[in-house]
Amino acid sequence: MQPIRDIRLYRSQTENTDGHAMPQGFSNFTLHIQMHRIAMKLGENGFTAGDFHHLYINLTTCTVEGKTAPARRTPDRYHPWYRYYDVQISQELYDALETPACIRPVTAFVKELLVKHFAASQADAALIRSCICEAETRGADMLVQFKEKQSAKNRAVIYLRYLDNGRYRPLLRVFDLHDTLLLEQDLPETHALDAYGEILLSAKKVTVKPRKNALAGDLAPITFQL
């Protein structure tokens, strides 16, 4: 079981079952940013949905038993990493999905779904609520730990912030073993994270190396002296 990676929102006014059209995406950018921040914070805390790591939430005016439920659609055998869940909403809210007014009620529905279907204990429910609260209140300032490296004398951590423009703004911090902050440095804003593949750490410097793939072939390591 892997930690959750993403929560995506869709909408439909037909049954989300085999034989019907797939739910459609919509363009409320701010709401989609909010969902990804929630997924990032949940994933940082090890939250898992079981045997899938992408949660696709279908906001629908159709009747859903219990208001939130797993979709009655057979999982895609070729893409087993995602599942659809249906959330019944009012026609009024459905008509407002492209507006800022929908953000708070939709987030509340997502919280209700996560607690109802994925919280096995009160501690799980508290974790879900805490992560959603932090994403709502901290927004683009919310830090999510991405990578960590510890040497004999120091510890380096890369945190991610997910900005309102849909890009990441990583933050590098280096501490000694007493948690005294030695370095704090913003890293370049990016749409992808290929520049941040590995941390190399010594007593005198820290280097962030890009991933070893074709997309990162032209990227240079970033080094800071301590």
PDB file of C-alpha atoms in Angstrom:
ATOM      1  CA  MET A   1       0.000   0.000   0.000  1.00  0.00           C
ATOM      2  CA  GLN A   2       1.398   3.363  -1.050  1.00  0.00           C
ATOM      3  CA  PRO A   3       0.578   6.764   0.461  1.00  0.00           C
ATOM      4  CA  ILE A   4      -1.981   8.737  -1.479  1.00  0.00           C
ATOM      5  CA  ARG A   5      -0.519  10.855  -4.286  1.00  0.00           C
ATOM      6  CA  ASP A   6      -3.401  12.832  -5.708  1.00  0.00           C
ATOM      7  CA  ILE A   7      -7.057  13.725  -5.252  1.00  0.00           C
ATOM      8  CA  ARG A   8      -8.848  14.802  -8.427  1.00  0.00           C
ATOM      9  CA  LEU A   9     -12.335  16.186  -8.880  1.00  0.00           C
ATOM     10  CA  TYR A  10     -14.789  15.395 -11.667  1.00  0.00           C
ATOM     11  CA  ARG A  11     -18.493  16.000 -12.230  1.00  0.00           C
ATOM     12  CA  SER A  12     -21.421  14.291 -13.934  1.00  0.00           C
ATOM     13  CA  GLN A  13     -25.187  14.301 -14.106  1.00  0.00           C
ATOM     14  CA  THR A  14     -25.476  10.698 -15.273  1.00  0.00           C
ATOM     15  CA  GLU A  15     -24.865   7.485 -13.357  1.00  0.00           C
ATOM     16  CA  ASN A  16     -21.158   6.778 -12.809  1.00  0.00           C
ATOM     17  CA  THR A  17     -21.466   3.095 -13.731  1.00  0.00           C
ATOM     18  CA  ASP A  18     -20.246   0.777 -16.451  1.00  0.00           C
ATOM     19  CA  GLY A  19     -21.937   1.630 -19.734  1.00  0.00           C
ATOM     20  CA  HIS A  20     -22.242   5.345 -19.001  1.00  0.00           C
ATOM     21  CA  ALA A  21     -19.905   8.162 -20.011  1.00  0.00           C
ATOM     22  CA  MET A  22     -16.982   8.854 -17.716  1.00  0.00           C
ATOM     23  CA  PRO A  23     -17.275  11.874 -15.396  1.00  0.00           C
ATOM     24  CA  GLN A  24     -15.816  15.055 -16.825  1.00  0.00           C
ATOM     25  CA  GLY A  25     -13.190  17.380 -15.458  1.00  0.00           C
ATOM     26  CA  PHE A  26     -13.889  21.062 -14.845  1.00  0.00           C
ATOM     27  CA  SER A  27     -11.742  24.150 -14.652  1.00  0.00           C
ATOM     28  CA  ASN A  28     -11.962  25.553 -11.135  1.00  0.00           C
ATOM     29  CA  PHE A  29      -8.190  25.925 -10.818  1.00  0.00           C
ATOM     30  CA  THR A  30      -8.234  27.122  -7.205  1.00  0.00           C
ATOM     31  CA  LEU A  31     -10.284  24.126  -6.088  1.00  0.00           C
ATOM     32  CA  HIS A  32      -7.985  21.673  -7.874  1.00  0.00           C
ATOM     33  CA  ILE A  33      -4.961  23.325  -6.221  1.00  0.00           C
ATOM     34  CA  GLN A  34      -6.649  22.842  -2.845  1.00  0.00           C
ATOM     35  CA  MET A  35      -7.238  19.135  -3.501  1.00  0.00           C
ATOM     36  CA  HIS A  36      -3.606  18.573  -4.441  1.00  0.00           C
ATOM     37  CA  ARG A  37      -2.406  20.324  -1.287  1.00  0.00           C
ATOM     38  CA  ILE A  38      -4.653  18.055   0.777  1.00  0.00           C
ATOM     39  CA  ALA A  39      -3.259  14.980  -0.995  1.00  0.00           C
ATOM     40  CA  MET A  40       0.316  16.185  -0.446  1.00  0.00           C
ATOM     41  CA  LYS A  41      -0.193  16.685   3.287  1.00  0.00           C
ATOM     42  CA  LEU A  42      -1.994  13.344   3.663  1.00  0.00           C
ATOM     43  CA  GLY A  43       0.768  11.580   1.738  1.00  0.00           C
ATOM     44  CA  GLU A  44       3.451  13.188   3.902  1.00  0.00           C
ATOM     45  CA  ASN A  45       1.724  11.670   6.924  1.00  0.00           C
ATOM     46  CA  GLY A  46       1.553   8.201   5.380  1.00  0.00           C
ATOM     47  CA  PHE A  47      -2.184   8.214   4.691  1.00  0.00           C
ATOM     48  CA  THR A  48      -3.167   5.364   2.383  1.00  0.00           C
ATOM     49  CA  ALA A  49      -6.393   4.545   0.596  1.00  0.00           C
ATOM     50  CA  GLY A  50      -5.474   0.860   0.325  1.00  0.00           C
ATOM     51  CA  ASP A  51      -4.624  -0.669  -3.045  1.00  0.00           C
ATOM     52  CA  PHE A  52      -4.752   2.598  -5.012  1.00  0.00           C
ATOM     53  CA  HIS A  53      -3.118   6.022  -4.629  1.00  0.00           C
ATOM     54  CA  HIS A  54      -5.157   8.342  -6.887  1.00  0.00           C
ATOM     55  CA  LEU A  55      -8.622   9.186  -5.591  1.00  0.00           C
ATOM     56  CA  TYR A  56     -11.033  10.428  -8.265  1.00  0.00           C
ATOM     57  CA  ILE A  57     -14.063  12.117  -6.712  1.00  0.00           C
ATOM     58  CA  ASN A  58     -17.138  12.504  -8.897  1.00  0.00           C
ATOM     59  CA  LEU A  59     -19.454  15.322  -7.823  1.00  0.00           C
ATOM     60  CA  THR A  60     -22.890  14.362  -9.079  1.00  0.00           C
ATOM     61  CA  THR A  61     -26.549  15.326  -8.859  1.00  0.00           C
ATOM     62  CA  CYS A  62     -27.505  11.653  -9.176  1.00  0.00           C
ATOM     63  CA  THR A  63     -28.639   9.791  -6.070  1.00  0.00           C
ATOM     64  CA  VAL A  64     -25.739   8.261  -4.132  1.00  0.00           C
ATOM     65  CA  GLU A  65     -26.460   5.862  -1.300  1.00  0.00           C
ATOM     66  CA  GLY A  66     -25.314   7.473   1.938  1.00  0.00           C
ATOM     67  CA  LYS A  67     -24.392  10.636  -0.031  1.00  0.00           C
ATOM     68  CA  THR A  68     -20.813   9.335  -0.545  1.00  0.00           C
ATOM     69  CA  ALA A  69     -19.939   5.889  -1.893  1.00  0.00           C
ATOM     70  CA  PRO A  70     -17.498   3.976  -4.097  1.00  0.00           C
ATOM     71  CA  ALA A  71     -18.595   4.326  -7.705  1.00  0.00           C
ATOM     72  CA  ARG A  72     -20.367   1.345  -9.201  1.00  0.00           C
ATOM     73  CA  ARG A  73     -17.828   1.273 -11.996  1.00  0.00           C
ATOM     74  CA  THR A  74     -15.433  -1.630 -12.565  1.00  0.00           C
ATOM     75  CA  PRO A  75     -11.818  -0.591 -11.825  1.00  0.00           C
ATOM     76  CA  ASP A  76      -9.626  -0.203 -14.897  1.00  0.00           C
ATOM     77  CA  ARG A  77      -7.497  -3.347 -15.036  1.00  0.00           C
ATOM     78  CA  TYR A  78      -4.775  -1.474 -16.947  1.00  0.00           C
ATOM     79  CA  HIS A  79      -4.715   1.469 -14.539  1.00  0.00           C
ATOM     80  CA  PRO A  80      -5.368  -0.076 -11.109  1.00  0.00           C
ATOM     81  CA  TRP A  81      -3.880   2.883  -9.261  1.00  0.00           C
ATOM     82  CA  TYR A  82      -7.075   4.979  -9.243  1.00  0.00           C
ATOM     83  CA  ARG A  83     -10.652   4.588  -8.017  1.00  0.00           C
ATOM     84  CA  TYR A  84     -13.778   6.674  -8.438  1.00  0.00           C
ATOM     85  CA  TYR A  85     -15.922   7.671  -5.480  1.00  0.00           C
ATOM     86  CA  ASP A  86     -19.245   9.471  -5.932  1.00  0.00           C
ATOM     87  CA  VAL A  87     -20.462  12.413  -3.867  1.00  0.00           C
ATOM     88  CA  GLN A  88     -24.062  13.546  -4.179  1.00  0.00           C
ATOM     89  CA  ILE A  89     -24.408  17.336  -4.261  1.00  0.00           C
ATOM     90  CA  SER A  90     -27.275  19.721  -4.908  1.00  0.00           C
ATOM     91  CA  GLN A  91     -28.030  21.182  -8.309  1.00  0.00           C
ATOM     92  CA  GLU A  92     -27.208  24.599  -6.849  1.00  0.00           C
ATOM     93  CA  LEU A  93     -23.720  23.525  -5.827  1.00  0.00           C
ATOM     94  CA  TYR A  94     -23.230  21.672  -9.122  1.00  0.00           C
ATOM     95  CA  ASP A  95     -24.004  24.887 -11.007  1.00  0.00           C
ATOM     96  CA  ALA A  96     -21.455  26.735  -8.840  1.00  0.00           C
ATOM     97  CA  LEU A  97     -18.497  24.381  -9.393  1.00  0.00           C
ATOM     98  CA  GLU A  98     -16.674  26.924 -11.546  1.00  0.00           C
ATOM     99  CA  THR A  99     -16.935  29.643  -8.873  1.00  0.00           C
ATOM    100  CA  PRO A 100     -15.062  30.436  -5.632  1.00  0.00           C
ATOM    101  CA  ALA A 101     -18.288  29.860  -3.680  1.00  0.00           C
ATOM    102  CA  CYS A 102     -17.977  26.088  -4.122  1.00  0.00           C
ATOM    103  CA  ILE A 103     -14.546  25.693  -2.519  1.00  0.00           C
ATOM    104  CA  ARG A 104     -15.605  25.487   1.113  1.00  0.00           C
ATOM    105  CA  PRO A 105     -18.600  23.121   0.641  1.00  0.00           C
ATOM    106  CA  VAL A 106     -16.745  20.830  -1.760  1.00  0.00           C
ATOM    107  CA  THR A 107     -13.807  20.614   0.656  1.00  0.00           C
ATOM    108  CA  ALA A 108     -16.256  19.686   3.413  1.00  0.00           C
ATOM    109  CA  PHE A 109     -17.686  16.892   1.250  1.00  0.00           C
ATOM    110  CA  VAL A 110     -14.169  15.589   0.535  1.00  0.00           C
ATOM    111  CA  LYS A 111     -13.401  15.568   4.262  1.00  0.00           C
ATOM    112  CA  GLU A 112     -16.624  13.678   4.954  1.00  0.00           C
ATOM    113  CA  LEU A 113     -15.785  11.115   2.260  1.00  0.00           C
ATOM    114  CA  LEU A 114     -12.247  10.539   3.521  1.00  0.00           C
ATOM    115  CA  VAL A 115     -13.327  10.110   7.132  1.00  0.00           C
ATOM    116  CA  LYS A 116     -16.270   7.863   6.266  1.00  0.00           C
ATOM    117  CA  HIS A 117     -14.487   5.515   3.878  1.00  0.00           C
ATOM    118  CA  PHE A 118     -10.811   5.581   4.879  1.00  0.00           C
ATOM    119  CA  ALA A 119     -10.553   6.311   8.604  1.00  0.00           C
ATOM    120  CA  ALA A 120     -10.160   3.027  10.471  1.00  0.00           C
ATOM    121  CA  SER A 121      -9.841   4.774  13.839  1.00  0.00           C
ATOM    122  CA  GLN A 122     -10.391   8.070  15.615  1.00  0.00           C
ATOM    123  CA  ALA A 123      -6.704   8.787  15.104  1.00  0.00           C
ATOM    124  CA  ASP A 124      -7.126   8.356  11.347  1.00  0.00           C
ATOM    125  CA  ALA A 125     -10.111  10.707  11.354  1.00  0.00           C
ATOM    126  CA  ALA A 126      -8.162  13.282  13.363  1.00  0.00           C
ATOM    127  CA  LEU A 127      -5.253  13.050  10.918  1.00  0.00           C
ATOM    128  CA  ILE A 128      -7.553  13.624   7.923  1.00  0.00           C
ATOM    129  CA  ARG A 129      -9.170  16.650   9.551  1.00  0.00           C
ATOM    130  CA  SER A 130      -5.803  18.071  10.586  1.00  0.00           C
ATOM    131  CA  CYS A 131      -4.307  17.733   7.088  1.00  0.00           C
ATOM    132  CA  ILE A 132      -7.318  19.364   5.449  1.00  0.00           C
ATOM    133  CA  CYS A 133      -7.309  22.172   8.011  1.00  0.00           C
ATOM    134  CA  GLU A 134      -3.622  22.874   7.372  1.00  0.00           C
ATOM    135  CA  ALA A 135      -4.137  22.915   3.592  1.00  0.00           C
ATOM    136  CA  GLU A 136      -7.058  25.326   3.988  1.00  0.00           C
ATOM    137  CA  THR A 137      -5.391  27.700   6.439  1.00  0.00           C
ATOM    138  CA  ARG A 138      -1.767  27.658   5.249  1.00  0.00           C
ATOM    139  CA  GLY A 139      -2.425  27.491   1.510  1.00  0.00           C
ATOM    140  CA  ALA A 140       0.674  28.298  -0.538  1.00  0.00           C
ATOM    141  CA  ASP A 141       2.747  28.599   2.668  1.00  0.00           C
ATOM    142  CA  MET A 142       2.092  25.002   3.709  1.00  0.00           C
ATOM    143  CA  LEU A 143       5.299  22.945   3.885  1.00  0.00           C
ATOM    144  CA  VAL A 144       5.376  19.262   2.959  1.00  0.00           C
ATOM    145  CA  GLN A 145       8.536  17.245   3.538  1.00  0.00           C
ATOM    146  CA  PHE A 146       9.788  15.858   0.228  1.00  0.00           C
ATOM    147  CA  LYS A 147      13.309  14.502   0.769  1.00  0.00           C
ATOM    148  CA  GLU A 148      15.676  14.142   3.705  1.00  0.00           C
ATOM    149  CA  LYS A 149      19.362  13.270   4.035  1.00  0.00           C
ATOM    150  CA  GLN A 150      21.358  12.838   7.223  1.00  0.00           C
ATOM    151  CA  SER A 151      25.139  12.755   7.534  1.00  0.00           C
ATOM    152  CA  ALA A 152      27.344  12.210  10.566  1.00  0.00           C
ATOM    153  CA  LYS A 153      26.993  15.880  11.552  1.00  0.00           C
ATOM    154  CA  ASN A 154      24.042  17.425   9.693  1.00  0.00           C
ATOM    155  CA  ARG A 155      20.538  16.814   8.359  1.00  0.00           C
ATOM    156  CA  ALA A 156      19.145  18.320   5.157  1.00  0.00           C
ATOM    157  CA  VAL A 157      15.463  18.489   4.252  1.00  0.00           C
ATOM    158  CA  ILE A 158      13.719  19.648   1.084  1.00  0.00           C
ATOM    159  CA  TYR A 159      10.173  20.854   1.684  1.00  0.00           C
ATOM    160  CA  LEU A 160       7.606  21.591  -0.997  1.00  0.00           C
ATOM    161  CA  ARG A 161       5.159  24.478  -1.184  1.00  0.00           C
ATOM    162  CA  TYR A 162       2.418  24.214  -3.797  1.00  0.00           C
ATOM    163  CA  LEU A 163       1.706  27.674  -5.124  1.00  0.00           C
ATOM    164  CA  ASP A 164      -1.540  29.201  -6.344  1.00  0.00           C
ATOM    165  CA  ASN A 165      -0.202  29.029  -9.918  1.00  0.00           C
ATOM    166  CA  GLY A 166       0.120  25.225  -9.777  1.00  0.00           C
ATOM    167  CA  ARG A 167       3.923  25.214  -9.471  1.00  0.00           C
ATOM    168  CA  TYR A 168       6.185  23.998  -6.668  1.00  0.00           C
ATOM    169  CA  ARG A 169       8.484  26.277  -4.667  1.00  0.00           C
ATOM    170  CA  PRO A 170      10.911  23.998  -2.799  1.00  0.00           C
ATOM    171  CA  LEU A 171      12.642  25.096   0.383  1.00  0.00           C
ATOM    172  CA  LEU A 172      15.958  23.641   1.546  1.00  0.00           C
ATOM    173  CA  ARG A 173      16.864  23.598   5.224  1.00  0.00           C
ATOM    174  CA  VAL A 174      19.991  22.168   6.817  1.00  0.00           C
ATOM    175  CA  PHE A 175      20.228  21.475  10.564  1.00  0.00           C
ATOM    176  CA  ASP A 176      22.946  20.195  12.830  1.00  0.00           C
ATOM    177  CA  LEU A 177      22.208  17.173  14.989  1.00  0.00           C
ATOM    178  CA  HIS A 178      20.856  19.463  17.732  1.00  0.00           C
ATOM    179  CA  ASP A 179      18.272  20.832  15.242  1.00  0.00           C
ATOM    180  CA  THR A 180      19.993  24.207  15.018  1.00  0.00           C
ATOM    181  CA  LEU A 181      19.224  25.728  11.619  1.00  0.00           C
ATOM    182  CA  LEU A 182      22.413  26.134   9.571  1.00  0.00           C
ATOM    183  CA  LEU A 183      20.947  27.041   6.175  1.00  0.00           C
ATOM    184  CA  GLU A 184      17.561  28.022   4.793  1.00  0.00           C
ATOM    185  CA  GLN A 185      17.345  28.557   1.055  1.00  0.00           C
ATOM    186  CA  ASP A 186      14.498  28.846  -1.437  1.00  0.00           C
ATOM    187  CA  LEU A 187      15.058  26.666  -4.486  1.00  0.00           C
ATOM    188  CA  PRO A 188      13.890  27.524  -8.019  1.00  0.00           C
ATOM    189  CA  GLU A 189      10.161  27.373  -8.686  1.00  0.00           C
ATOM    190  CA  THR A 190       9.195  24.477 -10.941  1.00  0.00           C
ATOM    191  CA  HIS A 191       6.247  22.706 -12.527  1.00  0.00           C
ATOM    192  CA  ALA A 192       7.907  19.275 -12.170  1.00  0.00           C
ATOM    193  CA  LEU A 193      10.375  17.961  -9.612  1.00  0.00           C
ATOM    194  CA  ASP A 194      13.063  16.490 -11.858  1.00  0.00           C
ATOM    195  CA  ALA A 195      15.663  18.967 -10.543  1.00  0.00           C
ATOM    196  CA  TYR A 196      15.328  17.512  -7.037  1.00  0.00           C
ATOM    197  CA  GLY A 197      16.373  13.899  -7.225  1.00  0.00           C
ATOM    198  CA  GLU A 198      19.034  13.428  -4.545  1.00  0.00           C
ATOM    199  CA  ILE A 199      20.621  15.308  -1.646  1.00  0.00           C
ATOM    200  CA  LEU A 200      24.375  15.038  -1.050  1.00  0.00           C
ATOM    201  CA  LEU A 201      25.444  16.290   2.365  1.00  0.00           C
ATOM    202  CA  SER A 202      28.810  16.800   4.047  1.00  0.00           C
ATOM    203  CA  ALA A 203      30.073  18.879   6.943  1.00  0.00           C
ATOM    204  CA  LYS A 204      30.813  21.859   4.661  1.00  0.00           C
ATOM    205  CA  LYS A 205      28.277  21.789   1.819  1.00  0.00           C
ATOM    206  CA  VAL A 206      24.970  20.481   0.580  1.00  0.00           C
ATOM    207  CA  THR A 207      24.217  19.596  -3.043  1.00  0.00           C
ATOM    208  CA  VAL A 208      20.872  18.874  -4.655  1.00  0.00           C
ATOM    209  CA  LYS A 209      21.264  16.684  -7.739  1.00  0.00           C
ATOM    210  CA  PRO A 210      18.631  16.254 -10.484  1.00  0.00           C
ATOM    211  CA  ARG A 211      16.940  12.964 -11.181  1.00  0.00           C
ATOM    212  CA  LYS A 212      18.593  10.569 -13.596  1.00  0.00           C
ATOM    213  CA  ASN A 213      16.141  10.730 -16.474  1.00  0.00           C
ATOM    214  CA  ALA A 214      15.774  12.300 -19.908  1.00  0.00           C
ATOM    215  CA  LEU A 215      13.781  15.258 -18.586  1.00  0.00           C
ATOM    216  CA  ALA A 216      16.571  16.220 -16.189  1.00  0.00           C
ATOM    217  CA  GLY A 217      19.459  15.707 -18.615  1.00  0.00           C
ATOM    218  CA  ASP A 218      20.246  19.427 -18.961  1.00  0.00           C
ATOM    219  CA  LEU A 219      19.787  20.317 -15.303  1.00  0.00           C
ATOM    220  CA  ALA A 220      22.839  21.123 -13.183  1.00  0.00           C
ATOM    221  CA  PRO A 221      23.292  20.291  -9.484  1.00  0.00           C
ATOM    222  CA  ILE A 222      22.699  23.092  -6.977  1.00  0.00           C
ATOM    223  CA  THR A 223      25.326  23.519  -4.229  1.00  0.00           C
ATOM    224  CA  PHE A 224      25.432  25.648  -1.071  1.00  0.00           C
ATOM    225  CA  GLN A 225      28.276  26.062   1.394  1.00  0.00           C
ATOM    226  CA  LEU A 226      27.499  25.555   5.090  1.00  0.00           C
TER     227      LEU A 226
END
